[in-house]
């Protein structure tokens, strides 16, 4: 499997924008043009080759080493192949990703997987606010694909999320699933306070929730077949990264009743 | 020229089968008993497209590890003349027989390049309270019902490479022994994947010919194989034949039908002679009905 490696030459003094820097795009460019791609954000611009030491040959994989929190939009627009990052990354990682695989061995910033429609993202550390959320100008947040975050995630994850799955090994921050339209957020460490504000549909799953909005209602204890379907699907798709199956009976909290109330928070039934 | 295997005469002829469209559906429930009940009812009145709209049957039982929800299940197959013809059959059979069955859920049972709506219609039973969950490429509908939720996948695959009408005719001089042998053949065929034997218990006693003397009848009794008419019509039966039973096989592929016929023929020839089976032949229309010909000699 051929691939290109980008090694950050020095800690970035300005934000670096890697939007659209994908294995397929680099493979389609003449080698002398790869280093000239502008990845800076100010007027002067910053060439990829100035920011990174480039080695290897373009192919199905792209490896980014020595990355830091100033490197934004990693995997933005990724549709095939895989990107491996060693180090932290900044915001908008996996933005509008439609396929392929993005592996971050570090922490990620805000708006991870915003507007993504497919593919798989794995962050070994924590992620910031608005994971799978929407950014102004977008109609929806995450629209598909799967993101697995090994640590915790920040506030308002899944805001206006419509489809897709976010697995959190740790906890979610405040307001997970705010204005959620669909999709699933499964937090193995627990759901933070006040989730699902104005959510229409969608599912939040966890062992516990810190506090509930008054517009959420207890729907009782249930044996939901769909939870089994989700568990089996995720085990097949993610292997060891899949969340542990929920117990047979779950307590369903329905809401937000201030909206159409088709959303749900699923907790183990006591 | 016929041949004899273990005392059973095998005619030098072929079973003539025709192209069909077929789909598979997995039905699960809290127990295998209830999955079977839902599947049996959903495939009921599904013997022949001549009068039933579709030919249906249970293909196999599935362990919890083999189903999308980890519960026991069965896979049913439904065959018709075209994908479009299967749409109302699926809608009615699933809507009336699986949706209504306690604890049931329903999933795609065939992966194919073409697909058909499975939960597209039943979801409306939810009256607006239904919700969807998309996992990977599959969308599952959750329809609130009185024992929880009826989960049904939105689509299932359909193939136009299916084959209907694989068959064998078993002739004998002992009606009870003949039936026992046919049952053994059906059991052997049931072990083959991707096929069903849609008639009652897999066995047909009313083999038919195309057309009839009465207007409006598309098919009528195959008088040449009716023992009681021997002597009064041009009969295909020898003097020792007391009864004839037919096994009809539908399969998702031609190979599956051939494998099923091979399994059925072996079961008949293994023990049939002891039970009064004298001869095996097959139904065909001189090659004019369908493009699939299964020569018995090649399958023995």
PDB file of N, CA and C in Angstrom, chain B residues 16-72:
ATOM      1  N   UNK B  16     -38.604 -29.056 -16.658  1.00  0.00           N
ATOM      2  CA  UNK B  16     -38.527 -27.776 -17.371  1.00  0.00           C
ATOM      3  C   UNK B  16     -38.949 -26.658 -16.426  1.00  0.00           C
ATOM      4  N   UNK B  17     -38.075 -25.694 -16.228  1.00  0.00           N
ATOM      5  CA  UNK B  17     -38.371 -24.603 -15.294  1.00  0.00           C
ATOM      6  C   UNK B  17     -38.203 -23.271 -16.006  1.00  0.00           C
ATOM      7  N   UNK B  18     -38.717 -22.249 -15.371  1.00  0.00           N
ATOM      8  CA  UNK B  18     -38.760 -20.942 -16.035  1.00  0.00           C
ATOM      9  C   UNK B  18     -38.192 -19.861 -15.128  1.00  0.00           C
ATOM     10  N   UNK B  19     -37.816 -18.759 -15.725  1.00  0.00           N
ATOM     11  CA  UNK B  19     -37.241 -17.651 -14.974  1.00  0.00           C
ATOM     12  C   UNK B  19     -38.276 -16.961 -14.104  1.00  0.00           C
ATOM     13  N   UNK B  20     -37.869 -16.580 -12.926  1.00  0.00           N
ATOM     14  CA  UNK B  20     -38.749 -15.849 -12.010  1.00  0.00           C
ATOM     15  C   UNK B  20     -37.945 -14.758 -11.313  1.00  0.00           C
ATOM     16  N   UNK B  21     -38.646 -13.931 -10.583  1.00  0.00           N
ATOM     17  CA  UNK B  21     -38.001 -12.990  -9.681  1.00  0.00           C
ATOM     18  C   UNK B  21     -38.194 -13.506  -8.263  1.00  0.00           C
ATOM     19  N   UNK B  22     -37.177 -13.355  -7.455  1.00  0.00           N
ATOM     20  CA  UNK B  22     -37.267 -13.880  -6.089  1.00  0.00           C
ATOM     21  C   UNK B  22     -36.676 -12.923  -5.076  1.00  0.00           C
ATOM     22  N   UNK B  23     -37.216 -12.966  -3.881  1.00  0.00           N
ATOM     23  CA  UNK B  23     -36.684 -12.136  -2.810  1.00  0.00           C
ATOM     24  C   UNK B  23     -36.618 -12.940  -1.523  1.00  0.00           C
ATOM     25  N   UNK B  24     -35.785 -12.499  -0.605  1.00  0.00           N
ATOM     26  CA  UNK B  24     -35.650 -13.164   0.687  1.00  0.00           C
ATOM     27  C   UNK B  24     -35.932 -12.194   1.816  1.00  0.00           C
ATOM     28  N   UNK B  25     -36.549 -12.690   2.864  1.00  0.00           N
ATOM     29  CA  UNK B  25     -36.882 -11.858   4.018  1.00  0.00           C
ATOM     30  C   UNK B  25     -36.567 -12.658   5.278  1.00  0.00           C
ATOM     31  N   UNK B  26     -35.886 -12.010   6.214  1.00  0.00           N
ATOM     32  CA  UNK B  26     -35.606 -12.669   7.505  1.00  0.00           C
ATOM     33  C   UNK B  26     -36.657 -12.205   8.509  1.00  0.00           C
ATOM     34  N   UNK B  27     -37.263 -13.159   9.165  1.00  0.00           N
ATOM     35  CA  UNK B  27     -38.244 -12.846  10.201  1.00  0.00           C
ATOM     36  C   UNK B  27     -37.704 -13.370  11.528  1.00  0.00           C
ATOM     37  N   UNK B  28     -37.620 -12.496  12.515  1.00  0.00           N
ATOM     38  CA  UNK B  28     -37.165 -12.919  13.841  1.00  0.00           C
ATOM     39  C   UNK B  28     -38.285 -12.708  14.853  1.00  0.00           C
ATOM     40  N   UNK B  29     -38.102 -13.333  15.991  1.00  0.00           N
ATOM     41  CA  UNK B  29     -39.063 -13.156  17.093  1.00  0.00           C
ATOM     42  C   UNK B  29     -38.364 -13.539  18.390  1.00  0.00           C
ATOM     43  N   UNK B  30     -39.101 -13.460  19.483  1.00  0.00           N
ATOM     44  CA  UNK B  30     -38.509 -13.788  20.782  1.00  0.00           C
ATOM     45  C   UNK B  30     -38.089 -15.251  20.856  1.00  0.00           C
ATOM     46  N   UNK B  31     -38.784 -16.102  20.132  1.00  0.00           N
ATOM     47  CA  UNK B  31     -38.433 -17.526  20.115  1.00  0.00           C
ATOM     48  C   UNK B  31     -38.560 -18.033  18.687  1.00  0.00           C
ATOM     49  N   UNK B  32     -37.913 -19.158  18.440  1.00  0.00           N
ATOM     50  CA  UNK B  32     -38.013 -19.754  17.106  1.00  0.00           C
ATOM     51  C   UNK B  32     -39.467 -20.133  16.804  1.00  0.00           C
ATOM     52  N   UNK B  33     -40.184 -20.514  17.849  1.00  0.00           N
ATOM     53  CA  UNK B  33     -41.590 -20.887  17.661  1.00  0.00           C
ATOM     54  C   UNK B  33     -42.361 -19.719  17.038  1.00  0.00           C
ATOM     55  N   UNK B  34     -42.153 -18.513  17.568  1.00  0.00           N
ATOM     56  CA  UNK B  34     -42.931 -17.379  17.058  1.00  0.00           C
ATOM     57  C   UNK B  34     -42.399 -16.856  15.726  1.00  0.00           C
ATOM     58  N   UNK B  35     -41.112 -17.048  15.491  1.00  0.00           N
ATOM     59  CA  UNK B  35     -40.581 -16.694  14.164  1.00  0.00           C
ATOM     60  C   UNK B  35     -41.190 -17.620  13.122  1.00  0.00           C
ATOM     61  N   UNK B  36     -41.282 -18.909  13.476  1.00  0.00           N
ATOM     62  CA  UNK B  36     -41.880 -19.887  12.561  1.00  0.00           C
ATOM     63  C   UNK B  36     -43.355 -19.574  12.321  1.00  0.00           C
ATOM     64  N   UNK B  37     -44.048 -19.200  13.379  1.00  0.00           N
ATOM     65  CA  UNK B  37     -45.479 -18.900  13.218  1.00  0.00           C
ATOM     66  C   UNK B  37     -45.655 -17.738  12.239  1.00  0.00           C
ATOM     67  N   UNK B  38     -44.907 -16.661  12.468  1.00  0.00           N
ATOM     68  CA  UNK B  38     -45.038 -15.499  11.578  1.00  0.00           C
ATOM     69  C   UNK B  38     -44.681 -15.874  10.147  1.00  0.00           C
ATOM     70  N   UNK B  39     -43.615 -16.653  10.003  1.00  0.00           N
ATOM     71  CA  UNK B  39     -43.160 -17.027   8.663  1.00  0.00           C
ATOM     72  C   UNK B  39     -44.147 -17.966   7.981  1.00  0.00           C
ATOM     73  N   UNK B  40     -44.696 -18.874   8.754  1.00  0.00           N
ATOM     74  CA  UNK B  40     -45.647 -19.834   8.175  1.00  0.00           C
ATOM     75  C   UNK B  40     -46.892 -19.110   7.682  1.00  0.00           C
ATOM     76  N   UNK B  41     -47.365 -18.170   8.487  1.00  0.00           N
ATOM     77  CA  UNK B  41     -48.568 -17.430   8.082  1.00  0.00           C
ATOM     78  C   UNK B  41     -48.255 -16.532   6.879  1.00  0.00           C
ATOM     79  N   UNK B  42     -47.085 -15.892   6.905  1.00  0.00           N
ATOM     80  CA  UNK B  42     -46.731 -14.974   5.805  1.00  0.00           C
ATOM     81  C   UNK B  42     -46.545 -15.711   4.483  1.00  0.00           C
ATOM     82  N   UNK B  43     -46.158 -16.971   4.554  1.00  0.00           N
ATOM     83  CA  UNK B  43     -45.940 -17.722   3.315  1.00  0.00           C
ATOM     84  C   UNK B  43     -47.145 -18.596   2.966  1.00  0.00           C
ATOM     85  N   UNK B  44     -48.183 -18.486   3.771  1.00  0.00           N
ATOM     86  CA  UNK B  44     -49.387 -19.272   3.501  1.00  0.00           C
ATOM     87  C   UNK B  44     -50.041 -18.869   2.188  1.00  0.00           C
ATOM     88  N   UNK B  45     -50.852 -19.747   1.636  1.00  0.00           N
ATOM     89  CA  UNK B  45     -51.500 -19.485   0.356  1.00  0.00           C
ATOM     90  C   UNK B  45     -50.479 -18.951  -0.656  1.00  0.00           C
ATOM     91  N   UNK B  46     -49.336 -19.645  -0.686  1.00  0.00           N
ATOM     92  CA  UNK B  46     -48.277 -19.225  -1.602  1.00  0.00           C
ATOM     93  C   UNK B  46     -47.756 -20.419  -2.381  1.00  0.00           C
ATOM     94  N   UNK B  47     -48.659 -21.227  -2.923  1.00  0.00           N
ATOM     95  CA  UNK B  47     -48.225 -22.454  -3.591  1.00  0.00           C
ATOM     96  C   UNK B  47     -47.874 -22.250  -5.057  1.00  0.00           C
ATOM     97  N   UNK B  48     -48.740 -21.557  -5.783  1.00  0.00           N
ATOM     98  CA  UNK B  48     -48.515 -21.403  -7.219  1.00  0.00           C
ATOM     99  C   UNK B  48     -48.940 -20.011  -7.665  1.00  0.00           C
ATOM    100  N   UNK B  49     -48.117 -19.406  -8.503  1.00  0.00           N
ATOM    101  CA  UNK B  49     -48.473 -18.069  -8.994  1.00  0.00           C
ATOM    102  C   UNK B  49     -49.751 -18.100  -9.834  1.00  0.00           C
ATOM    103  N   UNK B  50     -50.141 -19.278 -10.268  1.00  0.00           N
ATOM    104  CA  UNK B  50     -51.365 -19.366 -11.069  1.00  0.00           C
ATOM    105  C   UNK B  50     -52.548 -18.772 -10.303  1.00  0.00           C
ATOM    106  N   UNK B  51     -52.605 -19.057  -9.011  1.00  0.00           N
ATOM    107  CA  UNK B  51     -53.748 -18.557  -8.246  1.00  0.00           C
ATOM    108  C   UNK B  51     -53.401 -17.804  -6.984  1.00  0.00           C
ATOM    109  N   UNK B  52     -52.108 -17.771  -6.625  1.00  0.00           N
ATOM    110  CA  UNK B  52     -51.748 -17.180  -5.335  1.00  0.00           C
ATOM    111  C   UNK B  52     -51.013 -15.853  -5.443  1.00  0.00           C
ATOM    112  N   UNK B  53     -50.605 -15.487  -6.596  1.00  0.00           N
ATOM    113  CA  UNK B  53     -49.861 -14.229  -6.728  1.00  0.00           C
ATOM    114  C   UNK B  53     -48.376 -14.390  -6.477  1.00  0.00           C
ATOM    115  N   UNK B  54     -48.005 -15.349  -5.672  1.00  0.00           N
ATOM    116  CA  UNK B  54     -46.584 -15.588  -5.408  1.00  0.00           C
ATOM    117  C   UNK B  54     -46.407 -17.003  -4.886  1.00  0.00           C
ATOM    118  N   UNK B  55     -45.213 -17.529  -5.077  1.00  0.00           N
ATOM    119  CA  UNK B  55     -44.869 -18.836  -4.514  1.00  0.00           C
ATOM    120  C   UNK B  55     -43.914 -18.587  -3.361  1.00  0.00           C
ATOM    121  N   UNK B  56     -44.278 -19.081  -2.207  1.00  0.00           N
ATOM    122  CA  UNK B  56     -43.560 -18.706  -0.991  1.00  0.00           C
ATOM    123  C   UNK B  56     -43.235 -19.917  -0.147  1.00  0.00           C
ATOM    124  N   UNK B  57     -42.218 -19.757   0.669  1.00  0.00           N
ATOM    125  CA  UNK B  57     -41.895 -20.834   1.599  1.00  0.00           C
ATOM    126  C   UNK B  57     -40.781 -20.427   2.531  1.00  0.00           C
ATOM    127  N   UNK B  58     -40.575 -21.260   3.540  1.00  0.00           N
ATOM    128  CA  UNK B  58     -39.464 -21.046   4.472  1.00  0.00           C
ATOM    129  C   UNK B  58     -38.234 -21.725   3.895  1.00  0.00           C
ATOM    130  N   UNK B  59     -37.168 -20.944   3.748  1.00  0.00           N
ATOM    131  CA  UNK B  59     -35.919 -21.483   3.214  1.00  0.00           C
ATOM    132  C   UNK B  59     -35.132 -22.182   4.312  1.00  0.00           C
ATOM    133  N   UNK B  60     -34.940 -21.478   5.432  1.00  0.00           N
ATOM    134  CA  UNK B  60     -34.135 -22.103   6.503  1.00  0.00           C
ATOM    135  C   UNK B  60     -34.353 -21.372   7.812  1.00  0.00           C
ATOM    136  N   UNK B  61     -33.978 -22.058   8.877  1.00  0.00           N
ATOM    137  CA  UNK B  61     -34.005 -21.445  10.203  1.00  0.00           C
ATOM    138  C   UNK B  61     -32.641 -20.829  10.479  1.00  0.00           C
ATOM    139  N   UNK B  62     -32.655 -19.728  11.230  1.00  0.00           N
ATOM    140  CA  UNK B  62     -31.422 -19.004  11.504  1.00  0.00           C
ATOM    141  C   UNK B  62     -31.176 -18.964  13.011  1.00  0.00           C
ATOM    142  N   UNK B  63     -29.942 -19.181  13.393  1.00  0.00           N
ATOM    143  CA  UNK B  63     -29.597 -19.095  14.811  1.00  0.00           C
ATOM    144  C   UNK B  63     -29.520 -17.624  15.206  1.00  0.00           C
ATOM    145  N   UNK B  64     -29.543 -17.313  16.499  1.00  0.00           N
ATOM    146  CA  UNK B  64     -29.436 -15.906  16.921  1.00  0.00           C
ATOM    147  C   UNK B  64     -28.197 -15.219  16.356  1.00  0.00           C
ATOM    148  N   UNK B  65     -27.122 -15.966  16.183  1.00  0.00           N
ATOM    149  CA  UNK B  65     -25.877 -15.353  15.661  1.00  0.00           C
ATOM    150  C   UNK B  65     -26.027 -14.934  14.201  1.00  0.00           C
ATOM    151  N   UNK B  66     -27.018 -15.503  13.518  1.00  0.00           N
ATOM    152  CA  UNK B  66     -27.154 -15.228  12.079  1.00  0.00           C
ATOM    153  C   UNK B  66     -28.162 -14.128  11.767  1.00  0.00           C
ATOM    154  N   UNK B  67     -28.835 -13.587  12.769  1.00  0.00           N
ATOM    155  CA  UNK B  67     -29.874 -12.591  12.493  1.00  0.00           C
ATOM    156  C   UNK B  67     -29.402 -11.195  12.904  1.00  0.00           C
ATOM    157  N   UNK B  68     -29.985 -10.170  12.320  1.00  0.00           N
ATOM    158  CA  UNK B  68     -29.542  -8.808  12.637  1.00  0.00           C
ATOM    159  C   UNK B  68     -29.807  -8.384  14.077  1.00  0.00           C
ATOM    160  N   UNK B  69     -30.752  -9.017  14.758  1.00  0.00           N
ATOM    161  CA  UNK B  69     -31.044  -8.580  16.127  1.00  0.00           C
ATOM    162  C   UNK B  69     -30.668  -9.611  17.187  1.00  0.00           C
ATOM    163  N   UNK B  70     -29.975 -10.660  16.769  1.00  0.00           N
ATOM    164  CA  UNK B  70     -29.513 -11.634  17.756  1.00  0.00           C
ATOM    165  C   UNK B  70     -30.617 -12.486  18.359  1.00  0.00           C
ATOM    166  N   UNK B  71     -31.736 -12.561  17.667  1.00  0.00           N
ATOM    167  CA  UNK B  71     -32.813 -13.442  18.133  1.00  0.00           C
ATOM    168  C   UNK B  71     -32.995 -14.558  17.104  1.00  0.00           C
ATOM    169  N   UNK B  72     -33.655 -15.631  17.473  1.00  0.00           N
ATOM    170  CA  UNK B  72     -33.862 -16.692  16.483  1.00  0.00           C
ATOM    171  C   UNK B  72     -34.748 -16.221  15.336  1.00  0.00           C
TER     172      UNK B  72
END
